[in-house]
Amino acid sequence: MEPDTHSSKTALLVLGCPQVPVQTSIALYLISRLKSSGITPIIAGNKAANTLLFVADPDRHYLGEVTDLDRVVAQIVEKKRDFDRCFVFIHNDAGISYAATMAAISKARLFVLIYGEHQEDLVSQITFPCTKIAAKAVHNPLPLKKAIDEVAPWAA
């Protein structure tokens, strides 16, 4: 699988159910940091997650390509597309499943962002190779932002 050819560096952000409020703000923050580092972010989420981002950024100052999560998984499986980095947002077991899927199908360097009230339990369930970025963040995004800044995945 070749990396995506839309730019020299790409990052896929995998967003699941936006049940935990910090997901949208952290996604926009990460998009900004990636773009500032010359990395093209591509958002792949479910309809609710994508809609929250569209509403939060109606003039598309931060958002670029936004696509359906299942569509991009199919493109990676079919070897039509891949990315340099992949960030999977995790606040439940479904997020772990998506991260494990990305670890298996993509050559991207995998980062998992684990947050929410049960983040410690979720961290312990991740056994595949990845960089774990975790914080007990539900309503306040600052603990997760701090954990992301410490790893600086845009510089990796």
XYZ file of C-alpha atoms in Angstrom:
156
model
C 0.000 0.000 0.000
C 1.302 3.379 -0.930
C 0.669 6.445 1.201
C -2.043 8.796 -0.005
C -0.738 10.876 -2.896
C -2.733 14.059 -2.199
C 0.256 15.508 -0.327
C 3.629 14.408 0.905
C 2.291 13.591 4.384
C -1.223 12.577 5.381
C -3.021 11.742 8.591
C -6.312 9.924 8.951
C -8.440 10.877 11.965
C -10.916 8.114 12.799
C -13.892 9.449 14.737
C -16.557 7.251 16.248
C -19.742 8.082 18.044
C -19.406 11.616 19.454
C -20.883 10.595 22.792
C -18.030 12.185 24.758
C -17.970 15.978 24.288
C -14.183 16.389 23.986
C -13.962 14.469 20.690
C -14.969 17.377 18.441
C -12.724 19.998 20.031
C -9.725 17.659 20.157
C -10.281 16.679 16.522
C -10.269 20.353 15.484
C -7.184 21.003 17.630
C -5.333 18.049 16.100
C -6.350 19.121 12.583
C -4.872 22.564 13.248
C -1.596 21.182 14.606
C -1.227 18.706 11.744
C -1.880 21.366 9.101
C 0.635 23.700 10.769
C 3.204 20.919 10.431
C 2.532 20.377 6.730
C 0.465 17.212 7.219
C -2.864 16.916 5.415
C -5.566 15.637 7.783
C -8.428 13.540 6.460
C -11.433 12.979 8.714
C -13.275 9.657 8.614
C -16.235 9.484 10.928
C -19.765 8.364 11.299
C -22.531 10.749 10.258
C -22.991 12.273 13.726
C -19.259 12.914 14.269
C -18.851 14.455 10.819
C -21.950 16.634 11.255
C -20.638 18.039 14.548
C -17.429 19.059 12.780
C -19.313 20.651 9.875
C -21.406 22.688 12.315
C -18.347 23.676 14.374
C -16.416 24.798 11.265
C -19.050 25.965 8.728
C -16.584 28.011 6.667
C -14.123 25.095 6.560
C -11.230 27.004 8.114
C -9.889 23.756 9.577
C -11.755 20.974 7.832
C -10.539 19.664 4.543
C -11.574 16.242 3.341
C -14.267 14.601 5.448
C -15.476 11.131 4.514
C -17.493 8.216 5.790
C -15.550 5.902 8.081
C -16.715 2.669 6.452
C -15.841 4.040 3.000
C -12.248 4.808 3.955
C -11.820 1.407 5.650
C -12.936 -0.225 2.391
C -10.470 1.919 0.397
C -7.595 0.831 2.646
C -8.609 -2.843 2.468
C -8.825 -2.607 -1.338
C -5.337 -1.004 -1.353
C -6.721 2.107 -3.065
C -5.572 4.388 -0.279
C -3.385 4.571 2.805
C -1.961 7.232 5.103
C 1.269 8.135 6.865
C -0.350 8.537 10.284
C -3.639 7.369 11.721
C -5.304 8.736 14.856
C -8.154 6.695 16.274
C -10.362 8.381 18.869
C -11.378 5.843 21.538
C -13.894 6.158 24.344
C -15.493 2.692 24.167
C -14.928 -0.864 22.909
C -16.002 0.049 19.371
C -13.111 2.516 19.212
C -10.688 -0.242 20.175
C -12.114 -2.397 17.374
C -11.546 0.375 14.826
C -7.996 0.901 16.094
C -7.240 -2.825 15.872
C -8.651 -2.828 12.338
C -6.424 0.084 11.342
C -3.409 -1.643 12.896
C -4.148 -4.701 10.747
C -4.970 -3.058 7.406
C -2.920 0.143 7.246
C 0.771 0.896 7.088
C 0.151 4.206 8.866
C 1.904 4.967 12.116
C -0.942 4.411 14.578
C -1.815 6.743 17.443
C -4.756 5.995 19.710
C -6.398 8.805 21.656
C -8.123 7.265 24.657
C -10.407 9.449 26.749
C -13.569 9.383 28.813
C -14.457 8.120 32.245
C -13.182 4.578 31.614
C -9.966 5.407 29.783
C -7.747 3.334 32.127
C -9.757 0.164 31.407
C -9.647 0.887 27.679
C -5.877 1.446 27.707
C -5.357 -1.966 29.305
C -7.341 -3.663 26.503
C -5.069 -2.402 23.723
C -2.525 -5.092 22.859
C -1.600 -4.175 19.284
C 1.353 -1.899 18.398
C 0.510 1.803 18.616
C 1.338 4.995 20.458
C -1.168 5.436 23.276
C -2.234 8.947 24.249
C -4.661 8.830 27.156
C -6.354 11.172 29.600
C -9.472 11.140 31.741
C -11.176 13.798 29.653
C -14.942 13.935 29.250
C -16.082 17.570 29.191
C -12.740 19.337 29.588
C -10.420 18.728 26.615
C -7.322 20.198 28.307
C -6.014 16.943 29.890
C -6.128 15.197 26.510
C -4.667 18.236 24.737
C -1.771 18.197 27.208
C -1.186 14.472 26.634
C -1.192 15.014 22.851
C 1.234 17.938 23.129
C 3.634 15.791 25.186
C 3.757 13.190 22.384
C 3.746 15.789 19.553
C 2.631 13.239 16.927
C 2.849 15.842 14.152
C 6.636 15.877 14.664
C 6.998 12.070 14.699
